[in-house]
Coordinates of N, CA and C in Angstrom, one line a residue:
M271 N -11.2 19.0 50.4 CA -10.6 18.6 52.2 C -9.3 19.3 51.5
D272 N -8.3 20.1 52.4 CA -7.2 20.7 51.8 C -6.2 20.9 52.6
A273 N -4.9 20.0 52.4 CA -3.8 20.0 53.6 C -3.6 20.9 54.5
D274 N -3.5 21.4 55.4 CA -3.4 22.6 56.4 C -2.1 23.5 55.8
T275 N -2.0 24.4 56.3 CA -0.1 24.7 56.0 C 0.5 24.2 56.7
E276 N 0.0 23.9 57.8 CA 0.9 23.6 59.1 C 1.4 22.0 58.2
T277 N 0.9 21.1 58.1 CA 1.0 20.0 57.8 C 1.7 19.7 56.7
I278 N 1.4 21.0 55.9 CA 2.5 21.1 54.8 C 4.0 21.2 55.1
R279 N 3.9 22.6 56.1 CA 5.3 23.0 56.6 C 6.6 21.7 57.1
R280 N 4.8 20.9 58.0 CA 6.3 20.1 58.6 C 6.5 18.9 58.1
I281 N 6.0 18.9 56.8 CA 6.4 17.5 55.7 C 7.8 17.7 55.4
L282 N 8.1 19.4 54.9 CA 8.8 19.8 53.9 C 9.9 20.3 55.2
T283 N 9.6 20.4 56.5 CA 11.0 20.7 57.1 C 11.5 20.0 58.2
G284 N 10.3 18.8 58.4 CA 10.5 18.4 59.6 C 10.3 17.1 59.4
T285 N 10.0 16.1 58.1 CA 9.2 15.0 58.3 C 10.5 14.4 58.1
G286 N 11.8 14.7 57.5 CA 13.0 13.7 57.2 C 13.2 14.6 55.9
D287 N 15.1 14.2 55.1 CA 15.1 14.5 53.6 C 14.6 13.7 52.9
T288 N 14.5 12.2 52.8 CA 14.7 11.5 51.7 C 13.2 10.7 51.3
W289 N 12.4 11.7 49.8 CA 11.5 11.7 49.4 C 11.9 10.7 48.4
A290 N 11.0 9.8 48.1 CA 10.7 8.5 46.8 C 10.0 9.5 46.1
V291 N 10.1 9.7 45.2 CA 9.4 9.5 44.1 C 8.9 9.1 42.5
V292 N 7.7 8.7 43.5 CA 6.2 7.6 42.8 C 5.6 8.8 41.3
G293 N 6.5 7.8 40.1 CA 6.7 8.3 38.8 C 7.2 9.3 37.8
L294 N 8.7 8.9 38.5 CA 9.9 9.9 38.2 C 10.5 8.2 37.5
S295 N 10.6 9.1 36.0 CA 11.4 8.5 35.3 C 12.7 9.6 34.5
S296 N 12.9 9.3 33.3 CA 14.4 10.3 32.6 C 13.5 11.0 31.9
N297 N 12.4 10.9 31.7 CA 11.5 11.9 31.0 C 11.4 13.2 30.8
T298 N 12.8 13.8 30.6 CA 12.4 15.6 31.6 C 11.3 16.4 31.2
A299 N 10.2 15.4 30.1 CA 8.8 16.4 30.0 C 7.6 16.7 30.6
R300 N 8.2 15.4 31.5 CA 7.5 14.9 33.2 C 7.3 16.0 34.5
A301 N 6.1 16.4 34.8 CA 6.4 17.1 35.4 C 7.6 16.3 37.3
A302 N 7.2 15.0 37.2 CA 8.2 14.9 38.5 C 9.6 15.2 37.5
Y303 N 10.2 14.7 37.3 CA 11.3 15.4 36.4 C 11.6 15.9 37.2
G304 N 10.5 17.6 37.2 CA 11.2 19.4 37.3 C 11.2 19.0 39.1
V305 N 9.9 18.6 38.9 CA 9.9 18.6 40.4 C 10.9 17.8 41.7
A306 N 11.4 16.9 40.8 CA 12.4 16.0 41.6 C 13.7 17.1 41.6
G307 N 13.5 17.6 40.6 CA 15.5 19.1 40.7 C 14.7 19.7 41.3
V308 N 13.6 20.7 42.0 CA 13.4 21.2 42.7 C 13.4 20.8 44.4
L309 N 13.1 19.7 44.4 CA 13.0 19.0 45.7 C 14.8 18.9 46.0
Q310 N 15.9 18.6 45.3 CA 16.9 18.6 44.7 C 17.7 19.2 45.6
R311 N 17.2 20.5 45.2 CA 18.1 21.8 45.0 C 18.0 22.2 46.6
F312 N 16.6 21.9 47.2 CA 16.3 21.9 48.1 C 16.7 20.8 49.1
G313 N 17.9 19.8 48.9 CA 18.5 19.8 50.3 C 17.8 17.7 50.1
K314 N 16.7 17.8 49.6 CA 16.0 16.5 49.8 C 16.5 15.6 48.7
R315 N 17.1 14.5 49.5 CA 17.6 13.1 48.4 C 16.0 12.7 47.6
I316 N 16.3 12.4 47.1 CA 15.1 11.6 45.5 C 15.6 10.5 45.7
V317 N 14.9 9.4 45.2 CA 14.9 8.4 45.4 C 13.5 8.2 43.9
P318 N 14.0 8.0 42.6 CA 13.1 7.4 41.5 C 12.6 6.2 42.1
V319 N 10.6 6.0 41.8 CA 10.6 5.0 41.5 C 9.5 4.9 40.8
H320 N 10.0 3.8 39.6 CA 9.1 3.5 38.0 C 9.4 2.6 38.0
P321 N 8.4 1.9 36.7 CA 8.5 0.5 36.4 C 10.4 0.3 35.5
K322 N 10.9 1.0 35.1 CA 11.9 1.5 34.9 C 13.4 0.7 35.3
A323 N 13.3 2.0 36.7 CA 14.4 1.8 37.7 C 15.2 3.0 37.2
E324 N 15.0 4.1 36.2 CA 16.3 4.5 35.3 C 17.1 5.3 36.9
T325 N 17.9 5.8 36.8 CA 19.3 6.3 37.4 C 18.6 8.1 37.2
V326 N 17.6 9.4 37.7 CA 17.5 10.0 37.3 C 18.0 11.5 38.8
H327 N 18.7 12.2 38.0 CA 18.8 12.9 38.6 C 20.3 12.4 39.6
G328 N 21.2 11.4 38.9 CA 22.2 10.9 39.6 C 21.4 10.3 40.6
E329 N 20.4 9.9 41.4 CA 20.1 9.1 42.3 C 19.2 7.5 41.2
R330 N 19.8 6.9 41.5 CA 19.4 5.2 41.2 C 18.0 5.2 41.7
G331 N 17.7 4.9 40.7 CA 15.9 4.4 41.4 C 15.3 3.1 40.8
Y332 N 14.3 2.6 41.6 CA 13.8 1.7 42.1 C 12.5 1.1 41.3
A333 N 12.2 0.0 41.0 CA 10.6 -0.3 40.6 C 9.6 -0.6 40.8
S334 N 9.8 -0.5 42.2 CA 9.0 0.1 43.7 C 9.3 0.2 44.9
L335 N 8.3 1.1 45.8 CA 8.6 1.6 46.6 C 9.0 -0.4 47.6
A336 N 8.5 -1.4 48.2 CA 9.5 -2.5 48.5 C 10.5 -2.8 48.2
E337 N 11.0 -1.7 46.4 CA 12.5 -2.3 46.7 C 13.5 -1.8 47.5
I338 N 13.1 -0.2 48.0 CA 14.5 0.6 48.4 C 14.5 -0.3 49.7
P339 N 16.2 -0.2 49.8 CA 16.8 -1.4 51.0 C 17.2 0.4 51.8
F340 N 16.7 1.2 52.1 CA 16.5 2.1 53.4 C 15.6 3.0 53.3
P341 N 15.3 3.3 54.8 CA 14.5 3.6 55.2 C 14.0 5.2 54.3
V342 N 13.1 5.3 53.5 CA 12.2 6.8 53.1 C 11.3 7.3 53.8
D343 N 11.3 8.8 54.0 CA 10.9 9.5 54.8 C 8.8 10.2 54.3
V344 N 9.2 10.2 52.9 CA 8.0 10.7 52.3 C 8.2 10.3 50.4
V345 N 6.4 9.5 50.6 CA 6.4 9.5 49.0 C 5.9 10.3 48.4
D346 N 6.1 10.7 47.4 CA 5.7 11.8 46.6 C 4.9 11.1 45.4
V347 N 4.1 11.4 45.0 CA 3.2 10.2 44.5 C 2.5 11.5 42.7
F348 N 3.1 10.6 41.5 CA 3.4 11.1 40.7 C 2.4 10.1 39.5
V349 N 1.5 9.8 40.1 CA 0.6 8.4 39.5 C -0.3 8.6 39.1
N350 N -1.9 8.3 37.9 CA -3.1 8.9 38.5 C -3.9 8.7 39.9
S351 N -4.7 9.3 39.9 CA -5.8 9.1 40.7 C -5.9 7.1 40.9
A352 N -6.6 6.7 39.8 CA -7.2 5.7 39.8 C -6.2 4.3 41.0
L353 N -4.7 5.3 40.2 CA -3.6 4.2 41.1 C -2.5 4.3 41.9
A354 N -3.3 5.9 42.7 CA -2.2 6.1 43.6 C -2.8 5.5 45.3
G355 N -4.0 5.5 45.3 CA -4.4 4.5 46.8 C -3.9 3.1 46.8
R356 N -3.5 2.5 46.0 CA -2.2 1.3 46.2 C -1.0 2.1 46.6
I357 N -0.1 3.0 45.7 CA 0.9 3.4 46.4 C 0.9 4.5 47.9
A358 N -0.2 4.7 48.0 CA -0.6 5.2 49.5 C -0.4 3.8 50.5
D359 N -1.4 2.9 50.0 CA -0.9 1.6 50.8 C 0.0 1.0 51.4
E360 N 1.1 0.8 49.8 CA 2.4 0.2 49.7 C 3.4 1.7 51.0
A361 N 3.0 2.4 50.8 CA 4.0 3.8 51.5 C 3.2 3.7 53.3
V362 N 2.7 3.5 54.0 CA 2.5 3.2 54.6 C 3.4 1.9 55.2
A363 N 3.1 0.7 54.7 CA 3.2 -0.6 55.0 C 5.1 -0.1 55.0
I364 N 5.7 0.8 54.1 CA 7.7 0.6 54.1 C 8.0 1.4 55.4
G365 N 6.5 2.1 55.8 CA 6.9 3.2 56.7 C 7.8 4.2 57.1
A366 N 6.7 4.6 55.0 CA 7.1 6.3 55.3 C 6.2 6.6 56.0
K367 N 7.2 8.6 56.8 CA 6.2 9.0 57.4 C 4.9 9.6 57.5
A368 N 5.2 10.3 55.6 CA 4.0 10.7 54.5 C 3.6 10.7 53.4
V369 N 3.0 10.8 53.3 CA 2.8 11.1 51.5 C 2.2 12.0 51.4
W370 N 2.2 12.6 50.3 CA 2.4 13.6 49.0 C 1.9 13.2 48.0
F371 N -0.2 13.1 47.8 CA 0.0 13.7 46.6 C -0.1 14.9 45.6
Q372 N 0.6 14.7 44.3 CA 0.4 16.1 43.0 C -0.5 16.4 43.3
L373 N -0.6 17.7 42.2 CA -1.4 17.9 41.9 C -2.6 17.3 41.1
G374 N -3.5 17.6 41.0 CA -4.7 16.8 40.0 C -4.5 15.0 40.9
V375 N -4.0 15.0 41.6 CA -4.2 13.1 42.5 C -5.3 13.4 44.0
V376 N -5.9 13.0 43.9 CA -7.1 12.9 44.9 C -7.5 11.3 44.5
D377 N -7.9 11.1 46.4 CA -8.1 10.5 46.8 C -8.3 10.1 47.5
E378 N -9.8 10.2 48.5 CA -10.4 10.6 49.4 C -10.0 9.0 50.5
A379 N -10.2 8.1 50.1 CA -9.9 7.1 50.9 C -8.9 6.7 51.1
A380 N -7.8 7.1 50.4 CA -6.3 6.6 50.8 C -5.8 8.2 52.2
Y381 N -7.0 9.6 51.5 CA -7.0 10.2 52.5 C -6.3 9.4 54.1
E382 N -7.9 8.9 53.6 CA -8.5 7.9 55.2 C -7.7 7.3 55.6
R383 N -7.1 6.1 54.9 CA -7.0 5.9 54.7 C -4.7 6.2 55.9
V384 N -4.5 6.1 54.9 CA -2.9 7.5 55.6 C -2.7 8.0 56.6
R385 N -4.5 8.5 56.6 CA -4.4 9.1 58.4 C -5.0 8.9 59.8
A386 N -5.3 7.1 59.1 CA -5.9 6.0 60.1 C -4.4 5.7 60.5
A387 N -3.9 5.6 59.6 CA -2.1 5.0 59.9 C -1.7 5.8 60.6
G388 N -2.0 7.0 60.9 CA -0.8 7.6 61.7 C 0.4 8.7 61.4
R389 N -0.3 8.9 60.3 CA 1.1 9.3 59.0 C 0.3 11.2 58.4
D390 N 1.8 11.7 58.2 CA 0.4 13.3 58.1 C 0.4 12.9 55.9
M391 N -0.6 13.7 55.9 CA -0.7 13.5 54.0 C -1.3 15.3 53.6
V392 N -0.6 15.1 52.4 CA -1.4 16.0 51.5 C -1.6 15.6 50.3
M393 N -2.8 16.1 49.5 CA -2.9 16.0 48.7 C -3.9 17.0 47.6
D394 N -2.7 16.8 46.7 CA -3.8 17.7 45.2 C -2.4 19.3 45.3
R395 N -1.1 19.1 45.9 CA -0.5 19.7 46.0 C 0.3 19.6 45.3
C396 N 1.5 21.1 45.5 CA 3.0 20.2 44.9 C 4.1 20.7 45.4
P397 N 4.7 19.9 45.5 CA 6.0 20.2 46.7 C 7.1 21.6 46.2
A398 N 7.0 21.9 44.9 CA 8.1 22.7 44.4 C 7.0 23.7 44.4
I399 N 6.0 24.0 44.3 CA 5.1 25.4 45.0 C 5.3 26.0 46.5
E400 N 5.2 25.0 47.4 CA 4.9 25.1 48.3 C 6.7 25.5 49.5
I401 N 7.6 24.5 48.8 CA 9.0 25.1 49.7 C 9.1 26.3 49.2
P402 N 9.2 27.0 48.5 CA 9.6 28.2 48.2 C 8.8 29.5 49.4
R403 N 7.4 29.0 49.4 CA 6.7 30.1 50.3 C 7.2 29.8 51.5
L404 N 7.6 29.0 52.6 CA 8.1 28.8 53.4 C 9.2 29.5 54.0
G405 N 9.6 30.1 53.3 CA 10.8 31.7 53.8 C 10.6 31.3 54.7

């Protein structure tokens, strides 16, 4: 199952600009670090979510989605597929409008739960690749 272009466009342009990036730490070698930088350059506010709760790209980090004290529009998930379903459920629980699973992150059951909750979801894609294509 592949997210259609319309869902990708909607999430990137219309869903809102506050993106919680789960798995984002100050480790510059990790994909999450680079992708979060791209999101910032395209005007998104990134919110690092990682057990270490580090400040990354100048934004304060939180240990979990539930600890973020303001609304989150999109939850971008950089954890392995075995953990991703729980993050998707937490994203719905905090009222996020959309969930985005990064390249290689796949959980069909989580996808169905998020969609059933009335939220948009993209799986196994990278926003840093998709944003420049919107042009």
